[in-house]
Coordinates of C-alpha atoms (C1' of nucleotides) in Angstrom, one line a residue:
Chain P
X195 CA 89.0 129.7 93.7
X196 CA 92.0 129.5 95.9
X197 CA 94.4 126.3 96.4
X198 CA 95.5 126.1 99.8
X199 CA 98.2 123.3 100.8
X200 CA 99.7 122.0 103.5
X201 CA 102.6 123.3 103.2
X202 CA 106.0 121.4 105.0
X203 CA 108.1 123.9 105.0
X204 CA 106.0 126.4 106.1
X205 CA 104.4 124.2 108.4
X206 CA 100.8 125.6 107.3
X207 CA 98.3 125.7 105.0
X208 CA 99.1 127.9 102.6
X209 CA 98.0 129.5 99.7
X210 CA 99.8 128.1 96.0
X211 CA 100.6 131.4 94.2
X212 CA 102.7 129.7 91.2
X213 CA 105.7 131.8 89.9
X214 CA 104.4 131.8 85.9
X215 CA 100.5 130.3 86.4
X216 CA 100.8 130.2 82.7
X217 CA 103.5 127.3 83.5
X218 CA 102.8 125.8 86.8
X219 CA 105.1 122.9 87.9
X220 CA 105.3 120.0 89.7
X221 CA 107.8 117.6 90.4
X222 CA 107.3 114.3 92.5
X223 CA 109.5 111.5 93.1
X224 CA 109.0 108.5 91.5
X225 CA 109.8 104.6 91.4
X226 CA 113.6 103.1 92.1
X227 CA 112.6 100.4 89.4
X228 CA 113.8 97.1 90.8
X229 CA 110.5 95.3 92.1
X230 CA 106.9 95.4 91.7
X231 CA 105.5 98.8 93.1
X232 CA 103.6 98.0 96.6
X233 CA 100.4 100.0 97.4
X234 CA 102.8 101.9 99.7
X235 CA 104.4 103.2 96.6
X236 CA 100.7 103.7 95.1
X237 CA 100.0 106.3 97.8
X238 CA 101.7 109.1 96.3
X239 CA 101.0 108.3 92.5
X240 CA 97.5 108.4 93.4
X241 CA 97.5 111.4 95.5
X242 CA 99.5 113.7 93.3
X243 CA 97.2 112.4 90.1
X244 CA 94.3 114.1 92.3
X245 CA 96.3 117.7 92.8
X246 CA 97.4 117.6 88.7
X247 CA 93.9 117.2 88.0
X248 CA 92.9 120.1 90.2
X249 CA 95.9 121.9 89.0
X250 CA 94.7 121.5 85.4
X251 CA 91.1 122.5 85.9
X252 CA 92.5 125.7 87.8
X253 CA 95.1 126.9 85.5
X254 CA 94.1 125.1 82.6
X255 CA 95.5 121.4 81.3
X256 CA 98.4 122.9 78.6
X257 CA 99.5 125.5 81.9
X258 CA 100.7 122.8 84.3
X259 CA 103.5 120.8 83.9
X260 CA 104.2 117.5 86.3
X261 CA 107.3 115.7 86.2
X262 CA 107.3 112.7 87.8
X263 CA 111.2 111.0 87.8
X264 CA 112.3 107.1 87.2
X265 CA 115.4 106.2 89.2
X266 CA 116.8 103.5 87.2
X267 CA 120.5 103.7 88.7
X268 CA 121.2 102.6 92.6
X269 CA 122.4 99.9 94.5
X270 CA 119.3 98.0 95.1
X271 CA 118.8 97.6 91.2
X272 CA 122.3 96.4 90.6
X273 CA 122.1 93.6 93.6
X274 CA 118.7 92.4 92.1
X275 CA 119.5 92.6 88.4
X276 CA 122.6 90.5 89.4
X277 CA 120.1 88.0 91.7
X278 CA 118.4 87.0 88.9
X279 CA 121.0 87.2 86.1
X280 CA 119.8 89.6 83.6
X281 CA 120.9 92.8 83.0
X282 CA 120.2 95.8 84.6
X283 CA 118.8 97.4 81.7
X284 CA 116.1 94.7 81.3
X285 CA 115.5 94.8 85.2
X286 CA 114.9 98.4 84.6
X287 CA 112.6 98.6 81.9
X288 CA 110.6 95.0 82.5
X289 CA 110.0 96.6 86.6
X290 CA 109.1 100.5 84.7
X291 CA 106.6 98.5 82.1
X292 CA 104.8 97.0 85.3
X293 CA 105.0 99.8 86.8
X294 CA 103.2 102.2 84.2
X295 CA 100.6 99.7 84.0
X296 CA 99.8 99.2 87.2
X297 CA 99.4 103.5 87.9
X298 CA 97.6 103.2 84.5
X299 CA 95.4 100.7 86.2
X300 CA 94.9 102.7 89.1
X301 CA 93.4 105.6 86.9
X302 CA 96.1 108.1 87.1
X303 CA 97.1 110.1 84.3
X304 CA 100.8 110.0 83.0
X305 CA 102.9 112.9 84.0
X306 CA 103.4 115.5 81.7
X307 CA 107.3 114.3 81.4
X308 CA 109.2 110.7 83.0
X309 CA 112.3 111.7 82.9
X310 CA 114.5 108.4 84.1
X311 CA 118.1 109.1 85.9
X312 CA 120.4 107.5 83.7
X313 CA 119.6 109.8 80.9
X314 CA 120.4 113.4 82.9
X315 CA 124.4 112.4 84.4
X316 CA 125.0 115.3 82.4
X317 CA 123.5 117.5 84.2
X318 CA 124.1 115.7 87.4
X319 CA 127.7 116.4 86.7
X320 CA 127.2 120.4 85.7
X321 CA 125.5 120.7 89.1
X322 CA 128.8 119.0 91.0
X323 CA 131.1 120.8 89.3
X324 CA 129.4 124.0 90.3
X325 CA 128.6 123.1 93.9
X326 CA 132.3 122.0 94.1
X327 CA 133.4 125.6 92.3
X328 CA 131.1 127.3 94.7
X329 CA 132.7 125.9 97.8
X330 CA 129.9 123.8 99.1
X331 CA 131.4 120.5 97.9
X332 CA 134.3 118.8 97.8
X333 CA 137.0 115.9 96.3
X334 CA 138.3 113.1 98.3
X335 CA 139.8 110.0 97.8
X336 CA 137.4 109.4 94.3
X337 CA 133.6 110.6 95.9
X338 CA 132.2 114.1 95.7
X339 CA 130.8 115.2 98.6
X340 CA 128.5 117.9 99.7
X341 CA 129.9 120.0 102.5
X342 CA 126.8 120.4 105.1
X343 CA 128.7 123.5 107.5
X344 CA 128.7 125.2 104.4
X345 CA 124.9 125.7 103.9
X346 CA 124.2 127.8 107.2
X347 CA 120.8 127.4 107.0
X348 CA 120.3 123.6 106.2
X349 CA 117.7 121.6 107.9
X350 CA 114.6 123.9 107.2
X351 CA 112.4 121.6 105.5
X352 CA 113.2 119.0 108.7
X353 CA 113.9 121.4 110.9
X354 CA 116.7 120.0 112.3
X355 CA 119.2 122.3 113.4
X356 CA 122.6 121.2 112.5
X357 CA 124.5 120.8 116.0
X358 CA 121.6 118.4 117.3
X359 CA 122.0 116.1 114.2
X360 CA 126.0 116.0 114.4
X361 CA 124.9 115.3 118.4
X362 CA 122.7 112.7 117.6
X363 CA 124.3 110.9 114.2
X364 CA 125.0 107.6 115.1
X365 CA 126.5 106.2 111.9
X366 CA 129.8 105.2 111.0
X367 CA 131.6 108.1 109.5
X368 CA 132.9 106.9 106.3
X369 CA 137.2 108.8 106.6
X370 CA 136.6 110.6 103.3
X371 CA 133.9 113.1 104.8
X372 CA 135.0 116.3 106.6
X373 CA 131.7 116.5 108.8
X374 CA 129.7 113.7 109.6
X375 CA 126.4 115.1 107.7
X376 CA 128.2 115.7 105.1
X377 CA 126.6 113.3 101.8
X378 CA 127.6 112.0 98.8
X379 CA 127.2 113.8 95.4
X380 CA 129.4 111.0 93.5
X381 CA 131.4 107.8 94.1
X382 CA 133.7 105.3 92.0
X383 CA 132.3 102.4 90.6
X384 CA 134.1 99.0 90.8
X385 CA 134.1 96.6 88.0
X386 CA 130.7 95.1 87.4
X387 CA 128.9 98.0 88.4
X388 CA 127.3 100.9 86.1
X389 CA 129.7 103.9 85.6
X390 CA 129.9 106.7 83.9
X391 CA 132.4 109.6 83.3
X392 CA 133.5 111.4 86.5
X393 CA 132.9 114.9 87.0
X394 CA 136.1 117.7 88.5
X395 CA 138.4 115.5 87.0
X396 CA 138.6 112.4 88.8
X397 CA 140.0 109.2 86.6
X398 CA 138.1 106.3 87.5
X399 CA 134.1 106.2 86.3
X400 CA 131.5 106.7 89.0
X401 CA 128.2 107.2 89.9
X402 CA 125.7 109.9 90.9
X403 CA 124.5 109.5 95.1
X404 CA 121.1 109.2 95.9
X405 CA 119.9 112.7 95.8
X406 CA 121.8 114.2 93.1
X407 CA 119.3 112.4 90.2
X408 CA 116.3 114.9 91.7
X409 CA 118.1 118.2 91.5
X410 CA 119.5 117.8 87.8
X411 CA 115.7 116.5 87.1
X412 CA 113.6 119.1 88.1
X413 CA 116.8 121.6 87.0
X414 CA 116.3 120.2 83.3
X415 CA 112.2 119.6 83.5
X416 CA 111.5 122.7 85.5
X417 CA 114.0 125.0 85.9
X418 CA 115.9 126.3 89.0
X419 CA 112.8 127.2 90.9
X420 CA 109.1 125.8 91.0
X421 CA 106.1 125.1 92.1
X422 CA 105.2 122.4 94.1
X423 CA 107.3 119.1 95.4
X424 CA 105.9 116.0 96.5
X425 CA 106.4 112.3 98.1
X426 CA 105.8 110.5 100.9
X427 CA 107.2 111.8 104.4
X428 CA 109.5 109.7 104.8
X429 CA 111.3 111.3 102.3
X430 CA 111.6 114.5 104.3
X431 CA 115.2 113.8 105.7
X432 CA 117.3 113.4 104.6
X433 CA 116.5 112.9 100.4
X434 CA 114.1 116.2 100.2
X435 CA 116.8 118.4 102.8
X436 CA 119.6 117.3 100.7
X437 CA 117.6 117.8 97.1
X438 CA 117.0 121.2 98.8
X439 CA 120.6 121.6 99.7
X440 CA 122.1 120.8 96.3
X441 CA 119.6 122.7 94.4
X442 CA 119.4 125.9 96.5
X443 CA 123.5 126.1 96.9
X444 CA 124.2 125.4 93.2
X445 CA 121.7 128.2 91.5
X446 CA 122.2 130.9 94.5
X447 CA 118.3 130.6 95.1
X448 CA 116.3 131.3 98.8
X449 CA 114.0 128.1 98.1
X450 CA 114.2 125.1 95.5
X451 CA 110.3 124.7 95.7
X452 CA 108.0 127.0 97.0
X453 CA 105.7 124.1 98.2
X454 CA 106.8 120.9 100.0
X455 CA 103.8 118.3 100.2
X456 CA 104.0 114.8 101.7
X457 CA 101.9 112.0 101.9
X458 CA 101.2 110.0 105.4
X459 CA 102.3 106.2 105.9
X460 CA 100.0 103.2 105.4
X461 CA 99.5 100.8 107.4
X462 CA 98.4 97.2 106.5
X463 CA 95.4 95.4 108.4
X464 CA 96.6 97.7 111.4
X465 CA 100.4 96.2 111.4
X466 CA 103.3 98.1 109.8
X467 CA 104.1 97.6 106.2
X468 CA 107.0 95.9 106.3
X469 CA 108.9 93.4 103.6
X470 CA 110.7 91.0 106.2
X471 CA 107.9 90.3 108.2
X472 CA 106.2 89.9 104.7
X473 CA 103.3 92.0 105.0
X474 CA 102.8 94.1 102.5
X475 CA 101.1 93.5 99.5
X476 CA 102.3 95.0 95.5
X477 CA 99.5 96.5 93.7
X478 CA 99.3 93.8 91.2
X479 CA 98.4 91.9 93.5
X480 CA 95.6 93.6 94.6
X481 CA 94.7 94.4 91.0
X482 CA 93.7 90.6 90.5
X483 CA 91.1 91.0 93.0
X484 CA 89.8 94.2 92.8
X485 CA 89.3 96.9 90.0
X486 CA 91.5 99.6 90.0
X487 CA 89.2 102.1 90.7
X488 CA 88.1 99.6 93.8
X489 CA 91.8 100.8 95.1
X490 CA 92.0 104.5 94.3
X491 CA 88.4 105.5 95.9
X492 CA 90.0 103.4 99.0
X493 CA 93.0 105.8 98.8
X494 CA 91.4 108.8 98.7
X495 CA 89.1 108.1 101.8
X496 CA 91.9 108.9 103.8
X497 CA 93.2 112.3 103.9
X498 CA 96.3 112.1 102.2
X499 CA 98.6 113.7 105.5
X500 CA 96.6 110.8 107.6
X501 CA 98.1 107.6 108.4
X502 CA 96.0 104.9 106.4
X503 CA 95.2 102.0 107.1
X504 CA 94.8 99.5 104.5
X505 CA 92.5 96.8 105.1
X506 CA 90.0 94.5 103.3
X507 CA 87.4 96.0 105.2
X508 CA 87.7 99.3 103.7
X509 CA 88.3 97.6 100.2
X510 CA 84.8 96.2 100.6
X511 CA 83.3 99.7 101.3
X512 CA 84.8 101.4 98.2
X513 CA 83.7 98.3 95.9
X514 CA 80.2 99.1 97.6
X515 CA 80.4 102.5 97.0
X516 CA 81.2 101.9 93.8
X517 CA 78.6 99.6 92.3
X518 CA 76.4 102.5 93.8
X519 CA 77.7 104.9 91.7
X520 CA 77.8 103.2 88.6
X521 CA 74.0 102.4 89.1
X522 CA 73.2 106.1 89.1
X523 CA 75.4 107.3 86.5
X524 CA 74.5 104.2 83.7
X525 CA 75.9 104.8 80.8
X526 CA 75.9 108.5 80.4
X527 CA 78.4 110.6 79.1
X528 CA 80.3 112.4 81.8
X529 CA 79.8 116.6 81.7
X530 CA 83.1 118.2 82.4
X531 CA 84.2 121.5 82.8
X532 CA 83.8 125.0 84.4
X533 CA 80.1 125.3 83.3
X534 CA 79.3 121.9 85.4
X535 CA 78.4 123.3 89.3
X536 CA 78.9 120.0 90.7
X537 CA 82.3 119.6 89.6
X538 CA 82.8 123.2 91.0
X539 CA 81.7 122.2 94.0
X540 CA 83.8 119.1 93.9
X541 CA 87.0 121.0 93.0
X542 CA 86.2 123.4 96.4
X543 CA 86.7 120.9 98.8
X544 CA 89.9 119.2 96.9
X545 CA 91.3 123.5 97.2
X546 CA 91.2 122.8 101.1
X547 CA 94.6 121.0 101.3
X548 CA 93.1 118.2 98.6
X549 CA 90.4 117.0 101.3
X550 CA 89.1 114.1 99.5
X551 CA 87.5 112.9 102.2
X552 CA 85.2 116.0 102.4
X553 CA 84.9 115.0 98.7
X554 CA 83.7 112.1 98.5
X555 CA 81.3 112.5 101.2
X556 CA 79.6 115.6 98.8
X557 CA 79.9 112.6 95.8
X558 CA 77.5 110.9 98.0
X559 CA 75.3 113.8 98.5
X560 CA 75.0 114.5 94.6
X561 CA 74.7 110.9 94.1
X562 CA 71.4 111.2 95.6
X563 CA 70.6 114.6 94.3
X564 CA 71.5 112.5 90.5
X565 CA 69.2 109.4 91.6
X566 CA 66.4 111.5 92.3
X567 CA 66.0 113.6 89.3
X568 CA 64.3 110.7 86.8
X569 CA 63.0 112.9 84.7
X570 CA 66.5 113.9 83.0
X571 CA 69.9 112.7 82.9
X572 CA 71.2 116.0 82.8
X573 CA 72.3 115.4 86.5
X574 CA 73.7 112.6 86.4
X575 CA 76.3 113.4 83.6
X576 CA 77.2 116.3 85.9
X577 CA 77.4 114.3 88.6
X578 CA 79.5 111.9 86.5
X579 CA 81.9 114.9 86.1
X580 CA 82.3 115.7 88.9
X581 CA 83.6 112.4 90.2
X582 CA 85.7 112.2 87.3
X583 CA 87.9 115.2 88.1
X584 CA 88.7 112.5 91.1
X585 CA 89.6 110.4 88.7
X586 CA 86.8 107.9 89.8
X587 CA 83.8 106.9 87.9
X588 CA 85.3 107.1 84.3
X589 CA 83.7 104.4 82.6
X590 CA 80.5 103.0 81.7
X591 CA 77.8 101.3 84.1
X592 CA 78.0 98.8 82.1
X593 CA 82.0 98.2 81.6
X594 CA 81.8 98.3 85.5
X595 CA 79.4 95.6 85.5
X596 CA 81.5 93.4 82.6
X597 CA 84.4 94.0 84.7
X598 CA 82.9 92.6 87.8
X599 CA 81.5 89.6 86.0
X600 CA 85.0 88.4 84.6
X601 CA 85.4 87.1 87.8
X602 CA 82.6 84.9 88.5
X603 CA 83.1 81.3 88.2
X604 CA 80.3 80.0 86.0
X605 CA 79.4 81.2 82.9
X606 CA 76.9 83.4 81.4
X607 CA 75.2 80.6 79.6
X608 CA 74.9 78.7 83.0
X609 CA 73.5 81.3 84.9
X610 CA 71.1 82.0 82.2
X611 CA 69.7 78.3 82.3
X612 CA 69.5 78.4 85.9
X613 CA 67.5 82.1 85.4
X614 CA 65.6 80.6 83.2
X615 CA 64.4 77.4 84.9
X616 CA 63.7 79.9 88.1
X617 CA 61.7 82.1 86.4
X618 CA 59.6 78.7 85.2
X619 CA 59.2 78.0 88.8
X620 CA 58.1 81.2 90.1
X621 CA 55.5 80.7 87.4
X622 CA 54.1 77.6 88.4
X623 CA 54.8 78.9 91.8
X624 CA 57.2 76.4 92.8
X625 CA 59.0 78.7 95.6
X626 CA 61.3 76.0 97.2
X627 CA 62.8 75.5 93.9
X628 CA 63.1 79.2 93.0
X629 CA 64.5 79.9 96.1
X630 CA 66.8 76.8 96.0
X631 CA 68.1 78.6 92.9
X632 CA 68.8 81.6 94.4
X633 CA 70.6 80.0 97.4
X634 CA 72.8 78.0 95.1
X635 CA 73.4 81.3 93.0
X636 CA 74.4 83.2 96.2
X637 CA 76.7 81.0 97.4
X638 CA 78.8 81.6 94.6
X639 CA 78.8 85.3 94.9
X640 CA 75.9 85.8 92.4
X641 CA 73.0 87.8 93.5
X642 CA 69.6 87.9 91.6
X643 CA 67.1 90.3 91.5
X644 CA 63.5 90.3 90.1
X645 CA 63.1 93.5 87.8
X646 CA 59.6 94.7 88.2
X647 CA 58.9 94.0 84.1
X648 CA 59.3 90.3 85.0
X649 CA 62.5 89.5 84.1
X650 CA 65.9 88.6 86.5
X651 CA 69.2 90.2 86.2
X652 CA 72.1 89.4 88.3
X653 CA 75.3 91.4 89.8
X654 CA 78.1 89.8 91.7
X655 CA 77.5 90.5 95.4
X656 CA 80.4 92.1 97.4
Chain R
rG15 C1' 118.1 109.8 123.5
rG16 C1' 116.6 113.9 119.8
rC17 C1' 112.6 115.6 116.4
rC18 C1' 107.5 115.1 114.6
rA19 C1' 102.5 113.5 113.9
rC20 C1' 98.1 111.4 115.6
rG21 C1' 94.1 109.6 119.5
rU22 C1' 86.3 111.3 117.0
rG23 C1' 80.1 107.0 117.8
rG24 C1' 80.0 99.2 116.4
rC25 C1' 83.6 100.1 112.0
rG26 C1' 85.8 103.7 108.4
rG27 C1' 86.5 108.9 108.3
rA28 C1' 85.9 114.8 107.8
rG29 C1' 85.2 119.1 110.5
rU30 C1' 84.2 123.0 114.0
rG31 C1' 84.8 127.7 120.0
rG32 C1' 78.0 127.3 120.8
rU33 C1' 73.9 124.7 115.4
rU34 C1' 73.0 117.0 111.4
rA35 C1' 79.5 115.7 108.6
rC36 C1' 79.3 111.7 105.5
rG37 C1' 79.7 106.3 104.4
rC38 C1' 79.2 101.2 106.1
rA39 C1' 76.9 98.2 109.7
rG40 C1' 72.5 98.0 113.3
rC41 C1' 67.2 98.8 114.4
rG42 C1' 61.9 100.0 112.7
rG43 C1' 58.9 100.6 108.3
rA44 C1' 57.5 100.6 102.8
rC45 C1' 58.3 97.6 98.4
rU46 C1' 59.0 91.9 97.2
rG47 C1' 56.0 85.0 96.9
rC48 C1' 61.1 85.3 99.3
rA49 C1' 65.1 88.3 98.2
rA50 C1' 68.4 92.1 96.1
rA51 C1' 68.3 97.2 95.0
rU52 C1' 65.8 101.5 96.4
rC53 C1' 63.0 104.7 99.7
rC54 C1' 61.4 106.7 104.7
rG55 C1' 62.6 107.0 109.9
rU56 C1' 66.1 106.1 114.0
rG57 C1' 70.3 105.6 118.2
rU58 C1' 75.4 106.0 119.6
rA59 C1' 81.2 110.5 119.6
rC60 C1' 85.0 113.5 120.1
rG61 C1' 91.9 109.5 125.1
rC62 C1' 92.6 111.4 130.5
rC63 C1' 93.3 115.7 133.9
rA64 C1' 93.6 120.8 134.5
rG65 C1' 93.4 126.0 132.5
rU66 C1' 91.3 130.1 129.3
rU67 C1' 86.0 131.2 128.1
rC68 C1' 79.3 132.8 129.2
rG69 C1' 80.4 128.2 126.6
rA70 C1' 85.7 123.4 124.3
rU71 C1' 85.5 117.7 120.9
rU72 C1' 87.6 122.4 118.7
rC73 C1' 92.5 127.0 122.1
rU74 C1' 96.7 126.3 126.2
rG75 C1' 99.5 123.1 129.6
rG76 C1' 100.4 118.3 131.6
rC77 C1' 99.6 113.0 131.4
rC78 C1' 98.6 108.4 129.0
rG79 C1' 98.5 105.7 124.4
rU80 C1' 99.7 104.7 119.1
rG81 C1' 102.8 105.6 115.0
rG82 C1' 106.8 108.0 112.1
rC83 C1' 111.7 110.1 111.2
rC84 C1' 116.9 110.4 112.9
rU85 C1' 120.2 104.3 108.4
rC86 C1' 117.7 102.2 102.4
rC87 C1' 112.4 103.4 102.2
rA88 C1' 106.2 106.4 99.4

RNA sequence: GGCCACGUGGCGGAGUGGUUACGCAGCGGACUGCAAAUCCGUGUACGCCAGUUCGAUUCUGGCCGUGGCCUCCA
């Protein structure tokens, strides 16, 4: 089976031919841990969970490595940690603990490694030193900067050619550049603000610019060259151009990554995500009133490159969908692995640039082939395992169904009365009543139904 | 201003040069005391205008519309 990506620096889809497939590797940027993660942030966490799934099924799970980064220096986080008087070290790890729990809740797998910024300025500084040695950089007045005129081919991942940015830059330019693309590799640190040892001698302690933290990363994690790089688009330009820049100038090499991937914007209710005109919503939020799972199958109806637009509306589907799922499967044990010809089929449609959609319209499909076949549950655990290399359906029927009770208002031993005196009335064929019962039951989001053995079970109703 | 995406049926959302996407909702039916769930059946589509073609929703050009990047941002 062949993986073909969407490939941004290519522009097409193209084909992933890794450089060791005994050692495939990913890298995509992670969290600037200074606030709750919004499901903006949950896009790409999600998204990239799907491909190192895939990845592991196609080159085996101990042959792929994914590093996923913690930024836990920059501006923002010193400004916050000092708006609510703690230190930035507890900012940082309180904000990565929520963090890790909320992608946990989400379904996603950790990366293979986490590395946070603060623990690679050593290599941040090797890599400065060298670009600076190699001519591409430069020392002025306490920053480092990188010298853009000096990479001739910059701007490939953007495609941007050089004279039409320098045209159309519009920013201030700060006296200590030479050009006005040219970006910061290092600056000083006043008092009150994190610093650490300069690097090509300079006296006062600094710290690293916003795109240094992602070369020295993936250098230490994965080498000079890899596989695949990923995060949203808005990253292209100018944090993935300079990554590429810094990278590509200080080891001598024709690409950094051999794939560029990047997820699509999302949209809430049809508006803009935006924090000042306060809406957009962090996925803890959503987490109170939905299941995790409720919000990755939502994700993943969207192709990832699409603009998505997240809405209650589509919420409702997936929790729909959902409960649908869980019916079929009951309790059986999932069957994973290359023998299993749903998954196969499954993993096919993920190879075409991680279609999910396409996907999850086939889960449908086996769902029914899986609801069909009483006899033995044979499909259904395939068909369990097939959803799972999705990440989706990895619990129990009845988990689900726990899960979804925890939020009902009333009690088990309430609704059981009230079941109870029902069932009495059916029996003496009191209808109003029964029915009076299940109005009453219904309007608190509690839907009854008659088993054909005689008895009455109940589900919450989406 | 420069660069780049996207525009599919009531809604969500894939895909394709000629053949049913799929899901939800709707409608009809079966089942049910009534329901729920399930099952069977069923309608609606490719922004506008040209061009290429035997044939375009799918390719090309133009137009209109929406959104993104160019400054921190998934």
């Amino acid at each position: 089976m062949e993986l073909r990506l969407h490939n941004t620096l290519t522009r097409s889809r193209d084909a992933l031919r890794p450089l060791d497939p005994l050692n495939v590797r990913m890298y995509v940027c992670g969290p600037t841990v200074y606030d709750h993660a919004h499901i903006g942030n949950a896009r790409p966490v999600i998204v990239f969970d799907v491909l190192f799934r895939l990845l592991r099924r196609l080159y085996g799970a101990e042959h792929v490595k994914y590093v996923r980064n913690i930024t836990d220096v920059d501006d923002k986080i010193n400004a916050r940690a000092a708006d609510r008087g703690i230190s930035i070290r507890e900012l940082t790890e309180e904000t990565y603990r929520w963090f890790r729990e909320d992608t946990a809740a989400l379904g996603c797998l950790p990366p293979t490694v986490e590395p946070r910024a603060t623990e690679h300025i050593a290599e941040m500084r090797t890599l400065i030193e060298r670009l600076v040695a190699a001519g591409h950089a430069y020392v002025e007045q306490e920053h480092v900067l990188f010298n853009v005129p000096s990479m001739p081919d910059y701007g490939q991942l953007s495609r941007r050619p050089l004279d039409e940015m320098i045209a159309g830059a519009r920013v201030d330019v700060a006296p200590y550049k030479r050009d006005p693309m040219d970006f910061v590799l290092w600056k000083p640190s006043d008092m009150g603000v994190p610093g650490w040892d300069s690097p090509c001698g300079i006296k006062t302690p600094g710290r690293p610019g916003w795109h240094i933290e992602c070369s020295a990363m993936s250098w230490r994690h994965l080498g000079e060259t890899f596989d695949i790089h990923g995060g949203g688009i808005d990253l292209i330009f100018p944090h993935h151009e300079n990554e590429i820049a810094q990278s590509r100038c200080a080891f001598h090499t024709g690409v950094m990554a051999q794939m560029w991937l990047h997820n699509g914007f999302l949209m809430l209710e049809g508006e803009k995500m935006s924090k000042s005109l306060g809406n957009f919503v962090t996925i803890r939020e959503l987490l109170e009133e939905w299941p995790g799972e409720v919000l990755r199958l939502t994700m993943l109806s969207t192709h990832y490159r699409q603009p998505i637009n997240w809405t209650r509306q589509g919420l409702g589907f997936a929790a729909k969908t959902l409960d649908k799922w869980y019916r079929v499967i009951g309790d059986v044990e999932a069957e994973s692995g290359a023998d299993n010809p749903f998954e196969h089929e499954i993993a096919e449609r993920l190879s075409d640039d991680l279609n999910t959609p396409s996907a999850i319209s086939h889960l449908h499909h086996l769902a029914d082939v899986a609801e069909h076949e009483e006899a033995s549950s044979a499909l259904r655990r395939r068909f369990k395992g097939a959803a799972n290399l999705m990440g989706l359906l990895t619990e129990t029927e009845s988990a689900w169904r726990a899960r979804a009770k925890e939020s009902v208002a009333l009690d088990e031993a309430t609704i059981g009365a009230l079941i109870a005196e029902r069932l009495a009335a059916r029996k003496s064929k009191d209808f109003k009543r029964a029915d009076q019962i299940r109005e009453e039951l219904a309007a608190k989001g509690i839907v009854l139904m008659d088993n054909k053995d005689g008895t009455t079970s109940w589900e919450v109703a989406r």
